[in-house]
């Protein structure tokens, strides 16, 4: 990295590398797109290297000033939208992009095909390299139709491979302290940094006297992919167990391979008239869905952060979340919502009833607590942190929780090793 890369007022040229990127709908894709837009808005040159979302040769396009290099890709047959770039088809294109763009920093979002290729090539060229991990092996296990003993082997190999690929990077981050601790427990060094994915909080706040209609039914909201690991079936079952006098409805904003099975489940449990499948909704409609909900629920058990939960909290909604992965860091029992035992529909129904049966002023209080808690996840703060990481500012440090024997200790870790 050249000396003037560290000059605070010099615009940077950043190459973001994403295994999944819009039009894909998931947290990692959303983060990559938000980061690209945020960097561009601050005057930096931003290029994104990602898979082409359909068949065809590699191509270059522009999205609001962000240059996208879409590489030739192939459908992964066990996944509804994930695309694979074969190394022998894209290696030359990757080298050409690096030759043309000449980035100050390469920021990869995954250790799979594109990530590993860019880490290797960037290090060979002496380009500063940053990695953010959005992945745990459980994310892909529902799409691997193999026996459990094979999955156990896959988990072990996947973690070792991730350590090897990301070990060549200058800085490695993950969205939450819990994600960092998970990575350390699988062989990563204690220099991995927690940096929130961040959200634009103002995008989800109510405007002025904006209020939902008083005559609407009590509403539970889930947003996200209708995928196995999201456990939406547990949420539908919980809806069927709620007291009849609550007359609660469930809105599901999102789509996915589990939708037909979930529709059948709702019919079988006799709640089809109270389960509303909204499908994919644009941002303005999603914001409206957050604001009209009485409570947001995330029953998933493979969340490294859950951007949709942060969005609901920014909209001042109480939350009921599975007590798994990073979700316990977002809900405090009785303060801004409740945690429930993962997979336990009866416990989930009980927690939802505590919110839905509470007086309106109590729900409003819990919503205010959610909004207060989400402040630390503001996207401007995330953007500032990554810019410091990109520039390698040595004076700045981050407090990073580190796991000791039976307790947590805190150490100061420089942004530059």
Short mmCIF file of C-alpha atoms in Angstrom, two decimals:
data_model
loop_
_atom_site.label_atom_id
_atom_site.label_comp_id
_atom_site.label_asym_id
_atom_site.label_seq_id
_atom_site.Cartn_x
_atom_site.Cartn_y
_atom_site.Cartn_z
CA UNK A 1 0.00 0.00 0.00
CA UNK A 2 1.46 3.35 -1.00
CA UNK A 3 2.15 5.97 1.66
CA UNK A 4 -0.54 8.41 0.51
CA UNK A 5 -3.23 5.76 1.01
CA UNK A 6 -3.24 6.75 4.68
CA UNK A 7 -3.91 10.44 3.91
CA UNK A 8 -7.25 11.11 5.60
CA UNK A 9 -8.63 13.50 2.96
CA UNK A 10 -7.64 11.53 -0.15
CA UNK A 11 -10.54 9.67 -1.83
CA UNK A 12 -9.95 5.93 -1.88
CA UNK A 13 -10.51 3.41 -4.61
CA UNK A 14 -12.27 0.43 -3.02
CA UNK A 15 -12.99 -2.93 -4.62
CA UNK A 16 -15.76 -4.78 -2.78
CA UNK A 17 -15.96 -8.50 -3.50
CA UNK A 18 -19.33 -10.13 -2.88
CA UNK A 19 -20.33 -13.76 -3.32
CA UNK A 20 -23.94 -12.57 -3.05
CA UNK A 21 -25.16 -9.12 -4.10
CA UNK A 22 -28.50 -7.59 -5.18
CA UNK A 23 -30.79 -8.67 -6.74
CA UNK A 24 -30.07 -11.43 -4.15
CA UNK A 25 -32.12 -10.80 -1.01
CA UNK A 26 -30.17 -11.55 2.17
CA UNK A 27 -28.25 -9.71 4.87
CA UNK A 28 -24.80 -10.05 3.28
CA UNK A 29 -26.03 -8.78 -0.10
CA UNK A 30 -27.83 -5.88 1.56
CA UNK A 31 -24.75 -4.94 3.59
CA UNK A 32 -22.49 -4.99 0.53
CA UNK A 33 -24.87 -2.77 -1.43
CA UNK A 34 -25.29 -0.34 1.49
CA UNK A 35 -21.53 -0.12 2.01
CA UNK A 36 -20.92 0.51 -1.70
CA UNK A 37 -23.52 3.29 -1.78
CA UNK A 38 -22.23 4.86 1.44
CA UNK A 39 -18.63 4.94 0.24
CA UNK A 40 -19.66 6.45 -3.08
CA UNK A 41 -21.75 9.13 -1.37
CA UNK A 42 -18.63 10.19 0.56
CA UNK A 43 -16.71 10.69 -2.66
CA UNK A 44 -14.75 7.44 -2.93
CA UNK A 45 -14.39 5.42 -6.12
CA UNK A 46 -16.24 2.14 -5.58
CA UNK A 47 -16.16 -1.00 -7.68
CA UNK A 48 -18.02 -4.21 -6.89
CA UNK A 49 -16.95 -7.63 -8.14
CA UNK A 50 -19.76 -10.18 -7.98
CA UNK A 51 -21.55 -12.92 -9.88
CA UNK A 52 -23.82 -12.14 -12.80
CA UNK A 53 -27.38 -12.96 -11.61
CA UNK A 54 -28.22 -14.90 -14.76
CA UNK A 55 -26.58 -16.62 -17.72
CA UNK A 56 -24.29 -14.71 -20.03
CA UNK A 57 -20.70 -13.46 -20.30
CA UNK A 58 -18.98 -11.24 -17.76
CA UNK A 59 -20.11 -7.63 -18.07
CA UNK A 60 -19.69 -4.19 -16.54
CA UNK A 61 -22.54 -1.95 -15.41
CA UNK A 62 -23.04 1.15 -13.28
CA UNK A 63 -25.51 1.61 -10.43
CA UNK A 64 -25.73 5.20 -9.25
CA UNK A 65 -21.99 5.80 -9.63
CA UNK A 66 -20.93 2.39 -8.27
CA UNK A 67 -19.27 0.29 -10.96
CA UNK A 68 -20.34 -3.36 -10.94
CA UNK A 69 -18.19 -6.05 -12.53
CA UNK A 70 -20.59 -8.97 -13.00
CA UNK A 71 -18.73 -12.20 -13.68
CA UNK A 72 -19.94 -15.15 -15.70
CA UNK A 73 -21.70 -17.54 -13.33
CA UNK A 74 -23.71 -20.74 -13.08
CA UNK A 75 -26.70 -21.69 -10.97
CA UNK A 76 -26.09 -23.69 -7.79
CA UNK A 77 -28.76 -26.36 -8.25
CA UNK A 78 -29.45 -26.91 -4.54
CA UNK A 79 -30.00 -23.19 -3.83
CA UNK A 80 -32.82 -20.98 -5.15
CA UNK A 81 -30.62 -18.08 -6.33
CA UNK A 82 -26.94 -18.52 -5.39
CA UNK A 83 -24.57 -18.40 -8.38
CA UNK A 84 -21.16 -20.04 -8.76
CA UNK A 85 -18.22 -18.49 -10.62
CA UNK A 86 -15.85 -21.17 -11.91
CA UNK A 87 -12.23 -20.10 -11.32
CA UNK A 88 -10.98 -21.16 -14.73
CA UNK A 89 -13.61 -18.96 -16.38
CA UNK A 90 -13.15 -15.78 -14.32
CA UNK A 91 -9.47 -15.74 -13.27
CA UNK A 92 -8.43 -13.68 -16.29
CA UNK A 93 -11.33 -11.26 -15.76
CA UNK A 94 -10.36 -10.78 -12.13
CA UNK A 95 -6.79 -9.91 -13.10
CA UNK A 96 -8.07 -7.43 -15.71
CA UNK A 97 -10.34 -5.74 -13.15
CA UNK A 98 -7.42 -5.33 -10.73
CA UNK A 99 -5.23 -3.98 -13.55
CA UNK A 100 -7.86 -1.42 -14.56
CA UNK A 101 -9.20 -0.40 -11.15
CA UNK A 102 -5.91 -0.37 -9.22
CA UNK A 103 -7.69 -0.35 -5.83
CA UNK A 104 -6.22 0.99 -2.62
CA UNK A 105 -8.05 -1.75 -0.73
CA UNK A 106 -9.86 -4.98 -1.55
CA UNK A 107 -12.72 -5.85 0.84
CA UNK A 108 -14.03 -9.42 0.50
CA UNK A 109 -17.30 -10.62 2.06
CA UNK A 110 -16.81 -14.38 1.99
CA UNK A 111 -14.06 -17.00 1.79
CA UNK A 112 -15.63 -18.96 -1.05
CA UNK A 113 -14.68 -18.82 -4.72
CA UNK A 114 -14.45 -15.09 -5.44
CA UNK A 115 -13.21 -14.24 -1.97
CA UNK A 116 -10.31 -16.67 -2.01
CA UNK A 117 -9.29 -15.69 -5.56
CA UNK A 118 -9.26 -11.97 -4.73
CA UNK A 119 -7.39 -12.45 -1.45
CA UNK A 120 -4.71 -14.44 -3.22
CA UNK A 121 -4.33 -11.99 -6.10
CA UNK A 122 -4.51 -8.86 -3.93
CA UNK A 123 -1.84 -10.17 -1.58
CA UNK A 124 0.36 -11.05 -4.54
CA UNK A 125 0.09 -7.44 -5.72
CA UNK A 126 0.62 -5.94 -2.26
CA UNK A 127 -2.89 -4.46 -2.04
CA UNK A 128 -4.34 -3.91 1.43
CA UNK A 129 -6.94 -6.64 2.03
CA UNK A 130 -9.89 -6.63 4.43
CA UNK A 131 -12.35 -9.48 5.02
CA UNK A 132 -15.79 -9.45 6.64
CA UNK A 133 -17.36 -12.76 7.53
CA UNK A 134 -21.15 -13.06 7.22
CA UNK A 135 -21.11 -16.87 7.13
CA UNK A 136 -21.50 -19.87 9.38
CA UNK A 137 -21.68 -23.38 7.88
CA UNK A 138 -25.26 -23.76 9.15
CA UNK A 139 -26.33 -21.19 6.56
CA UNK A 140 -25.79 -23.68 3.75
CA UNK A 141 -26.62 -26.96 5.47
CA UNK A 142 -30.33 -26.88 4.50
CA UNK A 143 -29.21 -26.93 0.87
CA UNK A 144 -26.86 -29.89 1.29
CA UNK A 145 -28.90 -33.12 1.00
CA UNK A 146 -26.32 -35.32 2.75
CA UNK A 147 -26.24 -37.39 5.98
CA UNK A 148 -25.43 -35.76 9.33
CA UNK A 149 -21.95 -37.31 9.50
CA UNK A 150 -21.12 -35.62 6.19
CA UNK A 151 -22.42 -32.30 7.53
CA UNK A 152 -20.17 -32.62 10.59
CA UNK A 153 -17.18 -33.13 8.32
CA UNK A 154 -18.31 -30.21 6.14
CA UNK A 155 -18.46 -27.89 9.19
CA UNK A 156 -14.94 -28.76 10.30
CA UNK A 157 -13.45 -28.41 6.81
CA UNK A 158 -15.35 -25.18 6.17
CA UNK A 159 -14.04 -23.50 9.32
CA UNK A 160 -10.45 -24.59 8.63
CA UNK A 161 -10.72 -23.30 5.08
CA UNK A 162 -12.10 -19.97 6.28
CA UNK A 163 -9.21 -19.55 8.73
CA UNK A 164 -6.70 -20.31 5.98
CA UNK A 165 -8.19 -17.87 3.43
CA UNK A 166 -8.88 -14.99 5.79
CA UNK A 167 -5.56 -15.52 7.56
CA UNK A 168 -3.86 -13.84 4.59
CA UNK A 169 -5.84 -10.59 5.09
CA UNK A 170 -4.62 -7.46 6.87
CA UNK A 171 -7.83 -7.10 8.91
CA UNK A 172 -10.74 -9.48 9.51
CA UNK A 173 -14.11 -8.33 10.88
CA UNK A 174 -17.46 -9.89 11.79
CA UNK A 175 -20.80 -8.16 12.50
CA UNK A 176 -21.08 -8.86 16.26
CA UNK A 177 -18.93 -9.80 19.27
CA UNK A 178 -20.74 -13.15 19.29
CA UNK A 179 -19.74 -13.79 15.68
CA UNK A 180 -16.16 -12.91 16.63
CA UNK A 181 -16.20 -15.35 19.54
CA UNK A 182 -17.64 -18.06 17.28
CA UNK A 183 -14.81 -17.51 14.81
CA UNK A 184 -12.19 -17.61 17.59
CA UNK A 185 -13.62 -20.87 18.90
CA UNK A 186 -12.98 -22.36 15.44
CA UNK A 187 -9.36 -21.30 15.13
CA UNK A 188 -9.31 -17.58 14.30
CA UNK A 189 -6.83 -15.39 16.21
CA UNK A 190 -8.10 -12.89 18.78
CA UNK A 191 -7.38 -9.96 16.46
CA UNK A 192 -10.71 -10.37 14.60
CA UNK A 193 -12.71 -7.15 15.07
CA UNK A 194 -16.47 -6.80 15.66
CA UNK A 195 -17.92 -4.14 13.34
CA UNK A 196 -21.70 -3.90 13.06
CA UNK A 197 -23.18 -4.10 9.57
CA UNK A 198 -25.09 -0.99 10.55
CA UNK A 199 -28.38 0.41 9.27
CA UNK A 200 -29.65 3.83 8.25
CA UNK A 201 -31.86 4.30 11.29
CA UNK A 202 -33.75 7.32 9.93
CA UNK A 203 -35.01 5.24 6.98
CA UNK A 204 -37.29 3.27 9.33
CA UNK A 205 -38.43 5.88 11.84
CA UNK A 206 -41.99 7.20 11.91
CA UNK A 207 -42.45 10.65 10.38
CA UNK A 208 -44.15 13.28 12.51
CA UNK A 209 -47.55 12.04 13.67
CA UNK A 210 -47.41 8.92 11.51
CA UNK A 211 -49.45 6.25 13.29
CA UNK A 212 -51.00 2.90 12.24
CA UNK A 213 -54.78 2.74 11.92
CA UNK A 214 -56.51 2.07 15.23
CA UNK A 215 -58.93 -0.44 13.69
CA UNK A 216 -56.27 -2.83 12.40
CA UNK A 217 -55.84 -6.30 14.00
CA UNK A 218 -52.94 -7.10 16.29
CA UNK A 219 -50.03 -7.85 13.95
CA UNK A 220 -46.86 -9.92 14.23
CA UNK A 221 -44.27 -9.27 11.51
CA UNK A 222 -41.49 -11.44 10.10
CA UNK A 223 -39.25 -10.20 7.30
CA UNK A 224 -36.65 -12.25 5.48
CA UNK A 225 -36.21 -15.31 3.30
CA UNK A 226 -38.72 -18.10 3.78
CA UNK A 227 -35.92 -20.61 4.27
CA UNK A 228 -35.53 -23.66 6.51
CA UNK A 229 -33.11 -22.04 8.96
CA UNK A 230 -35.52 -19.12 9.56
CA UNK A 231 -37.96 -21.49 11.36
CA UNK A 232 -41.05 -19.64 10.14
CA UNK A 233 -43.02 -22.85 10.66
CA UNK A 234 -42.49 -22.40 14.42
CA UNK A 235 -43.90 -18.88 14.16
CA UNK A 236 -47.01 -20.05 12.28
CA UNK A 237 -47.57 -22.77 14.86
CA UNK A 238 -47.18 -20.21 17.65
CA UNK A 239 -49.81 -18.03 15.99
CA UNK A 240 -52.25 -20.95 16.16
CA UNK A 241 -51.57 -21.25 19.92
CA UNK A 242 -52.25 -17.61 20.80
CA UNK A 243 -55.42 -16.83 22.79
CA UNK A 244 -58.38 -16.38 20.44
CA UNK A 245 -59.29 -13.03 21.99
CA UNK A 246 -56.07 -11.51 20.67
CA UNK A 247 -57.20 -12.16 17.07
CA UNK A 248 -53.54 -11.85 16.05
CA UNK A 249 -52.46 -11.78 12.40
CA UNK A 250 -49.05 -12.64 10.97
CA UNK A 251 -47.43 -10.82 8.07
CA UNK A 252 -44.54 -12.54 6.26
CA UNK A 253 -42.55 -10.08 4.15
CA UNK A 254 -40.24 -12.08 1.91
CA UNK A 255 -40.21 -15.12 -0.28
CA UNK A 256 -38.34 -18.38 -0.57
CA UNK A 257 -38.38 -22.09 -1.22
CA UNK A 258 -40.36 -22.84 1.95
CA UNK A 259 -43.42 -20.78 0.99
CA UNK A 260 -45.54 -23.67 -0.39
CA UNK A 261 -44.88 -25.78 2.72
CA UNK A 262 -45.67 -22.83 5.00
CA UNK A 263 -48.92 -22.14 3.16
CA UNK A 264 -49.93 -25.78 3.65
CA UNK A 265 -49.01 -25.58 7.33
CA UNK A 266 -51.15 -22.46 7.84
CA UNK A 267 -54.11 -24.20 6.22
CA UNK A 268 -53.59 -27.34 8.28
CA UNK A 269 -53.50 -25.36 11.53
CA UNK A 270 -56.61 -23.39 10.60
CA UNK A 271 -54.88 -19.99 10.54
CA UNK A 272 -54.58 -19.41 6.79
CA UNK A 273 -56.93 -16.41 6.99
CA UNK A 274 -54.61 -14.79 9.54
CA UNK A 275 -51.28 -15.49 7.81
CA UNK A 276 -50.53 -12.97 5.06
CA UNK A 277 -47.76 -13.84 2.59
CA UNK A 278 -46.63 -10.47 1.25
CA UNK A 279 -43.84 -11.81 -0.97
CA UNK A 280 -40.92 -9.56 -1.81
CA UNK A 281 -41.72 -5.95 -0.87
CA UNK A 282 -39.81 -2.80 -1.91
CA UNK A 283 -38.19 -0.61 0.70
CA UNK A 284 -41.05 1.85 1.13
CA UNK A 285 -43.58 -0.94 1.66
CA UNK A 286 -41.23 -2.72 4.03
CA UNK A 287 -40.94 0.42 6.14
CA UNK A 288 -44.73 0.63 6.27
CA UNK A 289 -44.89 -3.01 7.37
CA UNK A 290 -42.53 -2.33 10.28
CA UNK A 291 -44.53 0.70 11.38
CA UNK A 292 -47.92 -1.07 11.37
CA UNK A 293 -46.65 -4.14 13.28
CA UNK A 294 -47.28 -4.49 17.00
CA UNK A 295 -44.29 -6.80 17.43
CA UNK A 296 -41.48 -8.10 15.25
CA UNK A 297 -40.44 -11.75 15.49
CA UNK A 298 -37.24 -13.43 14.29
CA UNK A 299 -37.35 -17.20 14.97
CA UNK A 300 -34.17 -17.98 12.97
CA UNK A 301 -31.26 -19.77 14.61
CA UNK A 302 -28.36 -18.93 12.25
CA UNK A 303 -28.22 -15.13 12.54
CA UNK A 304 -24.80 -13.48 12.83
CA UNK A 305 -26.52 -10.13 13.31
CA UNK A 306 -30.03 -9.92 11.72
CA UNK A 307 -30.33 -6.64 9.88
CA UNK A 308 -34.10 -7.00 9.69
CA UNK A 309 -34.29 -7.08 13.48
CA UNK A 310 -32.23 -3.89 13.62
CA UNK A 311 -34.60 -2.31 11.09
CA UNK A 312 -37.63 -3.24 13.20
CA UNK A 313 -35.93 -1.80 16.27
CA UNK A 314 -35.19 1.42 14.36
CA UNK A 315 -38.94 1.61 13.67
CA UNK A 316 -39.48 1.43 17.48
CA UNK A 317 -41.03 -2.04 17.48
CA UNK A 318 -40.88 -4.49 20.40
CA UNK A 319 -39.12 -7.71 19.35
CA UNK A 320 -39.50 -11.40 20.21
CA UNK A 321 -36.39 -13.30 19.14
CA UNK A 322 -35.00 -16.82 19.28
CA UNK A 323 -32.42 -17.21 22.03
CA UNK A 324 -29.73 -18.24 19.52
CA UNK A 325 -26.58 -16.89 17.85
CA UNK A 326 -26.48 -13.06 17.87
CA UNK A 327 -30.15 -12.44 18.63
CA UNK A 328 -29.84 -12.40 22.46
CA UNK A 329 -27.73 -9.25 22.11
CA UNK A 330 -30.70 -7.42 20.59
CA UNK A 331 -33.49 -8.25 23.06
CA UNK A 332 -33.62 -7.76 26.81
CA UNK A 333 -36.46 -9.63 28.49
CA UNK A 334 -39.18 -7.27 29.60
CA UNK A 335 -37.27 -4.21 28.39
CA UNK A 336 -37.62 -4.08 24.59
CA UNK A 337 -39.11 -7.53 24.07
CA UNK A 338 -38.50 -11.17 24.91
CA UNK A 339 -36.32 -14.14 24.01
CA UNK A 340 -37.86 -17.57 23.50
CA UNK A 341 -36.50 -21.11 23.42
CA UNK A 342 -35.55 -21.87 19.79
CA UNK A 343 -37.97 -24.23 18.08
CA UNK A 344 -40.49 -24.10 20.97
CA UNK A 345 -43.79 -22.85 19.52
CA UNK A 346 -45.49 -22.89 22.93
CA UNK A 347 -42.82 -20.67 24.47
CA UNK A 348 -42.91 -18.37 21.45
CA UNK A 349 -46.71 -18.06 21.72
CA UNK A 350 -46.34 -17.17 25.41
CA UNK A 351 -43.78 -14.44 24.67
CA UNK A 352 -45.84 -13.00 21.81
CA UNK A 353 -48.90 -12.92 24.06
CA UNK A 354 -46.94 -10.94 26.67
CA UNK A 355 -46.40 -8.20 24.08
CA UNK A 356 -49.73 -8.34 22.24
CA UNK A 357 -51.71 -8.49 25.49
CA UNK A 358 -49.86 -5.56 27.05
CA UNK A 359 -51.45 -2.08 27.17
CA UNK A 360 -50.57 0.14 24.16
CA UNK A 361 -48.44 2.42 26.32
CA UNK A 362 -46.36 -0.59 27.45
CA UNK A 363 -45.74 -1.63 23.84
CA UNK A 364 -44.75 1.96 23.05
CA UNK A 365 -42.30 1.95 25.95
CA UNK A 366 -40.72 -1.29 24.70
CA UNK A 367 -40.52 0.21 21.22
CA UNK A 368 -38.68 3.24 22.55
CA UNK A 369 -36.21 0.92 24.26
CA UNK A 370 -35.63 -0.87 20.93
CA UNK A 371 -34.93 2.46 19.25
CA UNK A 372 -32.50 3.37 22.04
CA UNK A 373 -30.63 0.06 21.75
CA UNK A 374 -30.24 0.26 17.97
CA UNK A 375 -28.44 3.62 18.10
CA UNK A 376 -25.05 1.89 18.43
CA UNK A 377 -25.66 0.21 15.05
CA UNK A 378 -25.99 3.40 12.99
CA UNK A 379 -24.58 3.00 9.50
CA UNK A 380 -22.54 6.25 9.57
CA UNK A 381 -20.60 4.79 12.50
CA UNK A 382 -20.02 1.56 10.56
CA UNK A 383 -18.88 3.48 7.50
CA UNK A 384 -16.46 5.58 9.53
CA UNK A 385 -14.98 2.45 11.11
CA UNK A 386 -14.39 0.74 7.78
CA UNK A 387 -12.78 3.86 6.33
CA UNK A 388 -10.37 3.88 9.28
CA UNK A 389 -9.64 0.22 8.64
CA UNK A 390 -9.12 0.85 4.93
CA UNK A 391 -6.65 3.65 5.64
CA UNK A 392 -4.84 1.71 8.36
CA UNK A 393 -5.04 4.49 10.91
CA UNK A 394 -2.71 3.38 13.68
CA UNK A 395 -3.84 5.76 16.49
CA UNK A 396 -7.33 4.30 16.69
CA UNK A 397 -8.21 1.18 18.62
CA UNK A 398 -11.36 -0.81 19.17
CA UNK A 399 -12.42 -2.63 22.31
CA UNK A 400 -12.76 -6.26 21.39
CA UNK A 401 -14.33 -8.80 23.77
CA UNK A 402 -12.11 -11.84 24.13
CA UNK A 403 -13.14 -15.13 25.64
CA UNK A 404 -11.20 -16.26 28.68
CA UNK A 405 -11.71 -19.38 30.79
CA UNK A 406 -15.31 -19.16 31.98
CA UNK A 407 -15.57 -15.38 31.60
CA UNK A 408 -15.00 -12.54 29.17
CA UNK A 409 -12.05 -10.19 29.26
CA UNK A 410 -11.42 -7.08 27.16
CA UNK A 411 -8.28 -6.15 25.34
CA UNK A 412 -7.32 -3.27 23.06
CA UNK A 413 -6.53 -4.28 19.52
CA UNK A 414 -4.99 -1.91 17.01
CA UNK A 415 -6.80 -1.52 13.71
CA UNK A 416 -3.55 -2.40 12.00
CA UNK A 417 -1.55 -5.48 12.85
#
